[in-house]
Tab-separated table of C-alpha atoms in Angstrom:
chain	number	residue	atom	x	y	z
A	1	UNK	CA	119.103	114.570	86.673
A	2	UNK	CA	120.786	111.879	88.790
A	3	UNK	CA	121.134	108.380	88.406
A	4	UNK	CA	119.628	106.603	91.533
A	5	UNK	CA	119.898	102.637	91.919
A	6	UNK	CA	117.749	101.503	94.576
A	7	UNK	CA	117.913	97.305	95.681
A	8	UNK	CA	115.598	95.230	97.376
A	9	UNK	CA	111.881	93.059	97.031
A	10	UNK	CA	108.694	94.016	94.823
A	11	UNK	CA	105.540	92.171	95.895
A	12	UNK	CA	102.210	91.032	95.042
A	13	UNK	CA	100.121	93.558	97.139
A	14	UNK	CA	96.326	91.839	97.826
A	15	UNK	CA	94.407	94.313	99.527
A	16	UNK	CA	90.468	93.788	100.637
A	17	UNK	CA	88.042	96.095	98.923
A	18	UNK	CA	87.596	99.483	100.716
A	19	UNK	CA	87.939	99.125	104.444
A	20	UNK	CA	86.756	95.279	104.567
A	21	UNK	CA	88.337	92.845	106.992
A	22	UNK	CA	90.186	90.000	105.511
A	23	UNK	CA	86.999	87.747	106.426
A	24	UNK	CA	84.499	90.223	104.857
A	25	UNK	CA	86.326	90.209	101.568
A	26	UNK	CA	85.517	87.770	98.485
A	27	UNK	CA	88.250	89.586	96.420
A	28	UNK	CA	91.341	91.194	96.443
A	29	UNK	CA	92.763	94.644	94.879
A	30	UNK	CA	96.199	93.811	93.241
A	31	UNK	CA	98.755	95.990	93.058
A	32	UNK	CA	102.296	96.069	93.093
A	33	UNK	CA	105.232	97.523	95.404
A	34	UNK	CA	107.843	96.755	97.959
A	35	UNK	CA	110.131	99.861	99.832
A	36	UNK	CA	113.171	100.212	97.387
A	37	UNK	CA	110.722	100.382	94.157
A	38	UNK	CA	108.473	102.698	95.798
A	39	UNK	CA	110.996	104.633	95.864
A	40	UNK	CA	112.005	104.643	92.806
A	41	UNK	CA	109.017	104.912	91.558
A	42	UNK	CA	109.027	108.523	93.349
A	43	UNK	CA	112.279	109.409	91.899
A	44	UNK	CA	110.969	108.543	88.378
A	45	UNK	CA	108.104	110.929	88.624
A	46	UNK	CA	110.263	113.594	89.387
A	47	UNK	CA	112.685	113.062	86.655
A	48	UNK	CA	115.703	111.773	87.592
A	49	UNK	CA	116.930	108.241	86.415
A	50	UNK	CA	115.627	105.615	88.455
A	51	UNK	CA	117.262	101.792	88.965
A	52	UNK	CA	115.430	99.230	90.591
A	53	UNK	CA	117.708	96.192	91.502
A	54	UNK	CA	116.277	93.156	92.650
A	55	UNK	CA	115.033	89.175	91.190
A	56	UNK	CA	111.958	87.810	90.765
A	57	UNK	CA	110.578	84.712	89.342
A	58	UNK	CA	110.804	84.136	85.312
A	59	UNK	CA	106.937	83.821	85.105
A	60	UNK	CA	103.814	85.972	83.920
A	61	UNK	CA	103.480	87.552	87.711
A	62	UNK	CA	107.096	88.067	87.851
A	63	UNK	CA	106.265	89.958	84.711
A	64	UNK	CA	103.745	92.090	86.002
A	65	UNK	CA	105.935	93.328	88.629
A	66	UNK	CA	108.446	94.831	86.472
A	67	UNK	CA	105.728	95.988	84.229
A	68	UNK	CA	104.168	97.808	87.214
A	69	UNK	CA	107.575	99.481	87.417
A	70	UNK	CA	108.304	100.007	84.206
A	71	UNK	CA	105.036	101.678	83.811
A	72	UNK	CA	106.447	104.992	85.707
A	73	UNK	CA	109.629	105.280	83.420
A	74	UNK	CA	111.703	102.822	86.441
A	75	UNK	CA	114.731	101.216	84.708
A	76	UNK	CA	114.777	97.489	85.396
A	77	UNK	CA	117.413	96.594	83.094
A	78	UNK	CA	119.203	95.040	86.733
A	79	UNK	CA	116.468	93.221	87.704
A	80	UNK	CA	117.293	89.250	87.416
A	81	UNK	CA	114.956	86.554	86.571
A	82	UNK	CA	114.811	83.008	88.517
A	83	UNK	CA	113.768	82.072	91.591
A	84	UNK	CA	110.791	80.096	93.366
A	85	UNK	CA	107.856	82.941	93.668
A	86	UNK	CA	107.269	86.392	94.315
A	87	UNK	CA	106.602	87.459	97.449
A	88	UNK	CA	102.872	88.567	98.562
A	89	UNK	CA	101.896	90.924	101.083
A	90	UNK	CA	97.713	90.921	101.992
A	91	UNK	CA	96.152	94.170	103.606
A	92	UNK	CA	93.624	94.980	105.791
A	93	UNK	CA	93.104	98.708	105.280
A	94	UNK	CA	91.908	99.869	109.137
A	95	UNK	CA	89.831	103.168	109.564
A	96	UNK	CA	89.580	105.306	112.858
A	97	UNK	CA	90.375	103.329	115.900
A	98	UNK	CA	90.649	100.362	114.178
A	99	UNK	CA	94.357	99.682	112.613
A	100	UNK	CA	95.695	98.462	109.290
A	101	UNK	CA	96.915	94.792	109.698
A	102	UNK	CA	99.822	93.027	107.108
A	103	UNK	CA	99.958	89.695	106.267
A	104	UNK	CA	103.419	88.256	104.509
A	105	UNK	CA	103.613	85.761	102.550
A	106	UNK	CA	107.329	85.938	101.093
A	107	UNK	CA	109.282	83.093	102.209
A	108	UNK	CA	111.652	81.517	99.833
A	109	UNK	CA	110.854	84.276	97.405
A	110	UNK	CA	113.086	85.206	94.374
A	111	UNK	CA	115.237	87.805	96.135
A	112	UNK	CA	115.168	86.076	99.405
A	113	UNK	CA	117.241	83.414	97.261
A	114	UNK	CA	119.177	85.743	95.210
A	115	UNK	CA	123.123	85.334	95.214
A	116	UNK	CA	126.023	87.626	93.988
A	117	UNK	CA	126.321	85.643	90.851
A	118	UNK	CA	122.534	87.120	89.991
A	119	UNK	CA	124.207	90.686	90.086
A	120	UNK	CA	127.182	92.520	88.542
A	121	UNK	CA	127.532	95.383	90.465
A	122	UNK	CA	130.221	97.041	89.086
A	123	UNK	CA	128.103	98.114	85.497
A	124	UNK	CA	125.197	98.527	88.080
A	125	UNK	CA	126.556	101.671	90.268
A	126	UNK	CA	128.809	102.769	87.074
A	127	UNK	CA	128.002	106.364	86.639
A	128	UNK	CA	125.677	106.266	90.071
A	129	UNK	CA	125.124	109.366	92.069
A	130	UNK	CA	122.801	107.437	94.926
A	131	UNK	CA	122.121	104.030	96.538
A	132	UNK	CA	118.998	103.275	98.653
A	133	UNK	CA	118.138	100.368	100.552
A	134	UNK	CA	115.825	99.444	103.737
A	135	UNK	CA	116.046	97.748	106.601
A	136	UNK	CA	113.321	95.224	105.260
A	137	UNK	CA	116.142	93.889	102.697
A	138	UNK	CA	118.582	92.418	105.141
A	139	UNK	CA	115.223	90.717	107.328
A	140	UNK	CA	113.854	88.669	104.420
A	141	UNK	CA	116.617	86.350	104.851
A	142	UNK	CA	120.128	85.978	106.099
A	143	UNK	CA	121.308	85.524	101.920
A	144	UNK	CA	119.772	88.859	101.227
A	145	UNK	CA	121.570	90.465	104.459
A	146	UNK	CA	124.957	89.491	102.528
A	147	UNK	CA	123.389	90.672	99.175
A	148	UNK	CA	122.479	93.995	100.809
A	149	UNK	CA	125.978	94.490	102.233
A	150	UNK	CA	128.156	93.201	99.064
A	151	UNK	CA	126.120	96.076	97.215
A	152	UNK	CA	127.131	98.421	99.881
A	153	UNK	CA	131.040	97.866	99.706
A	154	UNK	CA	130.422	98.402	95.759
A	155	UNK	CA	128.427	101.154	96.114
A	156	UNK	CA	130.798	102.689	98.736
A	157	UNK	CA	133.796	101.710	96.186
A	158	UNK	CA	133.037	104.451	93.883
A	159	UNK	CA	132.274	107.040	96.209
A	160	UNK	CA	128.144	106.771	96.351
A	161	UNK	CA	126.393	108.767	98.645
A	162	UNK	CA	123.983	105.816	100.690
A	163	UNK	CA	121.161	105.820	102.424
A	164	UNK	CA	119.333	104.071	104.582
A	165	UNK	CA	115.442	103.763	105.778
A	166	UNK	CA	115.736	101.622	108.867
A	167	UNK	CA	111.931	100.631	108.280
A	168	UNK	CA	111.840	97.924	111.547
A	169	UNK	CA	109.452	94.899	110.369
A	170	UNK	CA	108.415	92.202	113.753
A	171	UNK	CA	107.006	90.336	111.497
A	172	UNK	CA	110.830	89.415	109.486
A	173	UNK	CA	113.203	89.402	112.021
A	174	UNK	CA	113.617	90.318	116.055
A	175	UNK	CA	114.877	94.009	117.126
A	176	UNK	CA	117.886	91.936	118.526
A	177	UNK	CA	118.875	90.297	114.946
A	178	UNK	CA	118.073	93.513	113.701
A	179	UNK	CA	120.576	95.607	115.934
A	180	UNK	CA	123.104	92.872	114.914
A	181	UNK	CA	123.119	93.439	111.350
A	182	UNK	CA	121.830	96.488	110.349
A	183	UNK	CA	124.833	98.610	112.994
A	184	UNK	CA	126.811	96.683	110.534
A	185	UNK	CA	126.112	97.533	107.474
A	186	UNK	CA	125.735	101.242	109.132
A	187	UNK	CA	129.285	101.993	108.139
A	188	UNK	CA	128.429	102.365	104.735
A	189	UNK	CA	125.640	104.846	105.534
A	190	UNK	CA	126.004	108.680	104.712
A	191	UNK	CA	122.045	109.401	105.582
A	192	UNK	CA	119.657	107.690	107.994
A	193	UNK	CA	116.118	107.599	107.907
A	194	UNK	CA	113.679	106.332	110.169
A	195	UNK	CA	111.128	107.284	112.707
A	196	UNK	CA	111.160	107.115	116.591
A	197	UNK	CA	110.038	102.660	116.531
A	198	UNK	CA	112.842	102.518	114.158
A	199	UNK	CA	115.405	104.025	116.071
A	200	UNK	CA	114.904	101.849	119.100
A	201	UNK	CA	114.536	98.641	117.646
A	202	UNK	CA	116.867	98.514	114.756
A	203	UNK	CA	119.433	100.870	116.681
A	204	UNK	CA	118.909	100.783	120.298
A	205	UNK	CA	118.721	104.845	120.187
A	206	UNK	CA	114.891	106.073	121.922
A	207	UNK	CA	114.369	109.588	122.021
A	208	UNK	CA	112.826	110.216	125.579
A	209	UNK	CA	109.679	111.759	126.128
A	210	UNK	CA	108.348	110.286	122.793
A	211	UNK	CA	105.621	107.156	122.900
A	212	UNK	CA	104.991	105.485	119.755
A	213	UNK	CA	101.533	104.265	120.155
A	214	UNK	CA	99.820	107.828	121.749
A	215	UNK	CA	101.751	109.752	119.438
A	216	UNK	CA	103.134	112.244	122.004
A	217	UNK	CA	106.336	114.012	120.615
A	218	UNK	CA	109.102	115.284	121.964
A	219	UNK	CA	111.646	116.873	119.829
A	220	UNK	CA	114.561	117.388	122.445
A	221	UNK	CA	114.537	113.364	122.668
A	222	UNK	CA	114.892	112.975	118.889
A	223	UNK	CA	118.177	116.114	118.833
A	224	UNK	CA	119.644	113.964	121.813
A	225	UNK	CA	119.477	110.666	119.884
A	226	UNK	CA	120.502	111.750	116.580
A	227	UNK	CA	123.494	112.930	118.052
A	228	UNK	CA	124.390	110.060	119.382
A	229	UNK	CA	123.701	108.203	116.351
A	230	UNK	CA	126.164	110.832	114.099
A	231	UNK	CA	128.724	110.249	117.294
A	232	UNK	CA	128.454	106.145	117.090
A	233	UNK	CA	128.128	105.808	112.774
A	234	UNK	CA	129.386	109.087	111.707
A	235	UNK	CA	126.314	109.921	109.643
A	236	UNK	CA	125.881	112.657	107.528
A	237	UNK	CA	122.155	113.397	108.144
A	238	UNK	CA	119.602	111.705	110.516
A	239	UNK	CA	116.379	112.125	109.591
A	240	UNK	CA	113.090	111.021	111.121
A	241	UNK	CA	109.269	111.099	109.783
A	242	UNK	CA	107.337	111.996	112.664
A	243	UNK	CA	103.756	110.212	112.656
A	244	UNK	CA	101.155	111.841	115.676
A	245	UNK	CA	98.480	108.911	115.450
A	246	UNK	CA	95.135	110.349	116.339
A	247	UNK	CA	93.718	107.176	114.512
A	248	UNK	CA	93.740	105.159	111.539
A	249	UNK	CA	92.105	107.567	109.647
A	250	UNK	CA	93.920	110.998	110.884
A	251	UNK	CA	97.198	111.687	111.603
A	252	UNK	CA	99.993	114.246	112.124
A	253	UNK	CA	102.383	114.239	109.666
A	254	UNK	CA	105.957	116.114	109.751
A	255	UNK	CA	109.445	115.563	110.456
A	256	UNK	CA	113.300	116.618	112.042
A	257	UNK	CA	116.507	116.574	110.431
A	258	UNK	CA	120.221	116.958	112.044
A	259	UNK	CA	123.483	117.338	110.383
A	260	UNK	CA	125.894	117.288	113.201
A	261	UNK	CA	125.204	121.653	113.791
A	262	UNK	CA	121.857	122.025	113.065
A	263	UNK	CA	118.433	120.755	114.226
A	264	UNK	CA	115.485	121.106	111.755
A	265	UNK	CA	111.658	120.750	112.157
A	266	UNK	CA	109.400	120.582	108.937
A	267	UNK	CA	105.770	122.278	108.874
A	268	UNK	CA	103.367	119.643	110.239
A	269	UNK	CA	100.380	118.589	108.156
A	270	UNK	CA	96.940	117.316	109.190
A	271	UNK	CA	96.321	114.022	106.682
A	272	UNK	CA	93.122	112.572	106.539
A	273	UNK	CA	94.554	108.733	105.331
A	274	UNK	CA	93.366	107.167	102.111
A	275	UNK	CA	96.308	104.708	101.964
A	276	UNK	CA	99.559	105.165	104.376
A	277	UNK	CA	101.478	101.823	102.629
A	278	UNK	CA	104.278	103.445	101.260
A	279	UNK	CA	104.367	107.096	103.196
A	280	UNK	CA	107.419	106.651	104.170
A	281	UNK	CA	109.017	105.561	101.324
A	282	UNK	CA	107.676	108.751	99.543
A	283	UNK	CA	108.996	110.850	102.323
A	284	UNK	CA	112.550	109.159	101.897
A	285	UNK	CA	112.172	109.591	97.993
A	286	UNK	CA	111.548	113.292	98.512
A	287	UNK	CA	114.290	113.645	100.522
A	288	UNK	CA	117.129	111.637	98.368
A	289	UNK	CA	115.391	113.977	95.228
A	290	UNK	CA	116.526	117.072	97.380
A	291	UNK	CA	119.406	116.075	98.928
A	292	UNK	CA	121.043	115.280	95.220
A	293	UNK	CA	119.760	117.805	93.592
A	294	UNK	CA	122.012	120.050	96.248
A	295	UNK	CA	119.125	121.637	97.889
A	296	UNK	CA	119.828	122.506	101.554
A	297	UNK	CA	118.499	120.063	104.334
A	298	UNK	CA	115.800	122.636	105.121
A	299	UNK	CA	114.061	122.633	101.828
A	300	UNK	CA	114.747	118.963	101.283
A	301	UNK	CA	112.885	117.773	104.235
A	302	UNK	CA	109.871	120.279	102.829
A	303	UNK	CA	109.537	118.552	100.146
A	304	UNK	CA	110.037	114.905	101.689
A	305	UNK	CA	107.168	116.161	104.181
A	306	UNK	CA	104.902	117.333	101.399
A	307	UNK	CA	105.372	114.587	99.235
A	308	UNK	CA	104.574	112.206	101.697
A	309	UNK	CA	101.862	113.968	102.908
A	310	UNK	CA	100.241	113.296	99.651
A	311	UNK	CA	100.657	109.980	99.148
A	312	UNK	CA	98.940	109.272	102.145
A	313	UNK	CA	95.890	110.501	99.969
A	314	UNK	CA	96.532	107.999	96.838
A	315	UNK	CA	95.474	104.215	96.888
A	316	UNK	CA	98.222	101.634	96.046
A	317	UNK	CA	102.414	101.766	96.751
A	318	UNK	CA	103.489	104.533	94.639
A	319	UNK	CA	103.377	107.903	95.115
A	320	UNK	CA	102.334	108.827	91.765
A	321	UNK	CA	102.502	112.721	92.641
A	322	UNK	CA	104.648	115.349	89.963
A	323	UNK	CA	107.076	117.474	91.206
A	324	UNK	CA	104.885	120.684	90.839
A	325	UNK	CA	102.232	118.901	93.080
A	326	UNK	CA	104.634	118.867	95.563
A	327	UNK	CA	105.933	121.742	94.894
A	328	UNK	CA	102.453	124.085	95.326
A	329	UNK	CA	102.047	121.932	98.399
A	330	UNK	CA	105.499	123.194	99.921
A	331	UNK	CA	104.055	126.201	98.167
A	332	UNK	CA	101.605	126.703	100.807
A	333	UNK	CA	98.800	125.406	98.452
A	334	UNK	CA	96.585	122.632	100.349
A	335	UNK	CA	93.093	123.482	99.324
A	336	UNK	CA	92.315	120.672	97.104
A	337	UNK	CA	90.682	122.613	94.927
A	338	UNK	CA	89.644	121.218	91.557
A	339	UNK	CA	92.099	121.994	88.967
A	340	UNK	CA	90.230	122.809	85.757
């Protein structure tokens, strides 16, 4: 199994009860999760050795956070302590027409703060086989950006494969910041993930035809782009999820892959949504698990797809799906049958 170090910010997750609006709600669901560690989290389940690399605060809640982690066999043995808070995201879970709405609270949080001294790089990618990291990293805050790319050049040092989810937040930081750092710190990429919003506002790539909002698709657009993309950074891969949004509750759910030759479209999957937090960090788990365990891009992005599709089914961050489950899905297996 490979070692896999991913970097970046766990959160307090608050959620409201069911489907309640935040002014409904006299409680809050906690759980636990953040991009990178959902990830890893993923990679955990299906066996290979999972790093999470990140800083929170040196108090009980900081606690809980690795705990949540450490819970699903994620090695936090890189994870500092220090800082002012964690971070907190709240949700509003939306259903049908109705959409899902994010709050942040994470400013001034532990990794937001974090500095080189916090990390020794060199005994954390010794003996690595993959690094991971978002686009949501970099936007906390302009320390992190320089955190993000100091683990790249030591992560590039000793010959890591990296990859990237673009994962565009409006909420941390403008498209226009974003194109400015992140086609930096795109020289260290090997593989790119991201969807068609992603593209466009991290990247300045949009496939035509394609509208984010309806849904429509138009696969020419994305072959066009993500050759452009492997022309400008010299990717590897390019990979994007592609989401058809019928509504909150039901969506479309498959994706395309390119390697520089070859253009690849996954089986599609109708989802009814439970909880889409986190889908795409499943689907970019499944693919990294693929991917490094020298499966061919084909069968990789079957497996991202599948995975992801069944997160979308399973409350909380994590993707707390086995291998096999994703497996019989690939399979051709999506009857949801009791299994007695």
């Amino acid at each position: 199994m490979a070692k896999v170090i991913t970097m970046g910010e766990i959160m307090l997750r608050l959620s409201t009860p069911g489907f309640q609006k935040f002014i409904q709600s006299d409680s809050f669901d906690v759980n636990y999760g953040g991009g990178e560690a959902n990830v890893a989290v993923s990679l955990a389940n299906y066996g290979h050795k999972a790093y999470f690399v990140s800083k929170v605060p040196n108090n009980p809640i900081g606690e809980c956070a690795v705990a949540a982690l450490r819970k699903y066999n994620v090695n936090c043995d890189h994870v500092a302590k220090g800082g002012e808070r964690l971070g907190i995201y709240y949700l509003e879970t939306g259903a049908s027409m109705r959409a899902s709405n994010v709050v942040y609270d994470r400013a001034h949080s532990s990794i937001a703060e974090a500095q080189e001294k916090d990390f020794d790089f060199d005994a954390i990618f010794d003996g690595a086989d993959w690094f991971h990291f978002t686009g949501i990293t970099p936007a906390v805050s302009d320390k992190a950006a320089e955190l993000t790319e100091l683990a790249l050049k030591a992560a590039k040092a000793k010959g890591i494969t990296v990859s990237v989810d673009l994962n565009f937040r409006k909420k941390l930081w403008s498209s226009e910041k974003a194109q400015k750092v992140m086609s930096n710190l795109m020289q260290y990429v090997d593989v790119c993930i991201g969807n068609e919003e992603d593209a466009e506002k991290v990247l300045g790539f949009k496939p035509s035809g394609t509208n984010v909002t309806s849904g429509e698709l138009e696969l020419a657009g994305y072959e066009d782009i993500f050759k452009q993309m492997i022309d400008k950074f010299g990717f590897k891969y390019v990979i994007s999820s592609l989401r058809e949004s019928y509504s909150a509750s039901d969506n479309g759910w498959s994706a395309c892959i390119y390697d520089g030759k070859e253009f690849y479209h996954s089986k599609k999957y109708e989802v009814r949504i439970v909880d889409r937090v986190g889908g795409g960090d499943s689907f970019a788990a499944g693919l990294i698990c693929g991917l490094v365990e020298g499966k061919d891009m084909k069968a990789s992005l079957e497996f991202a797809v599948a995975a992801s599709a069944l997160k979308h089914t399973i409350p909380g961050d994590f993707n707390l799906v086995s291998r096999s489950d994703v497996e019989a899905l690939v399979g051709g297996d999506a009857s949801g049958r009791v299994q007695r």
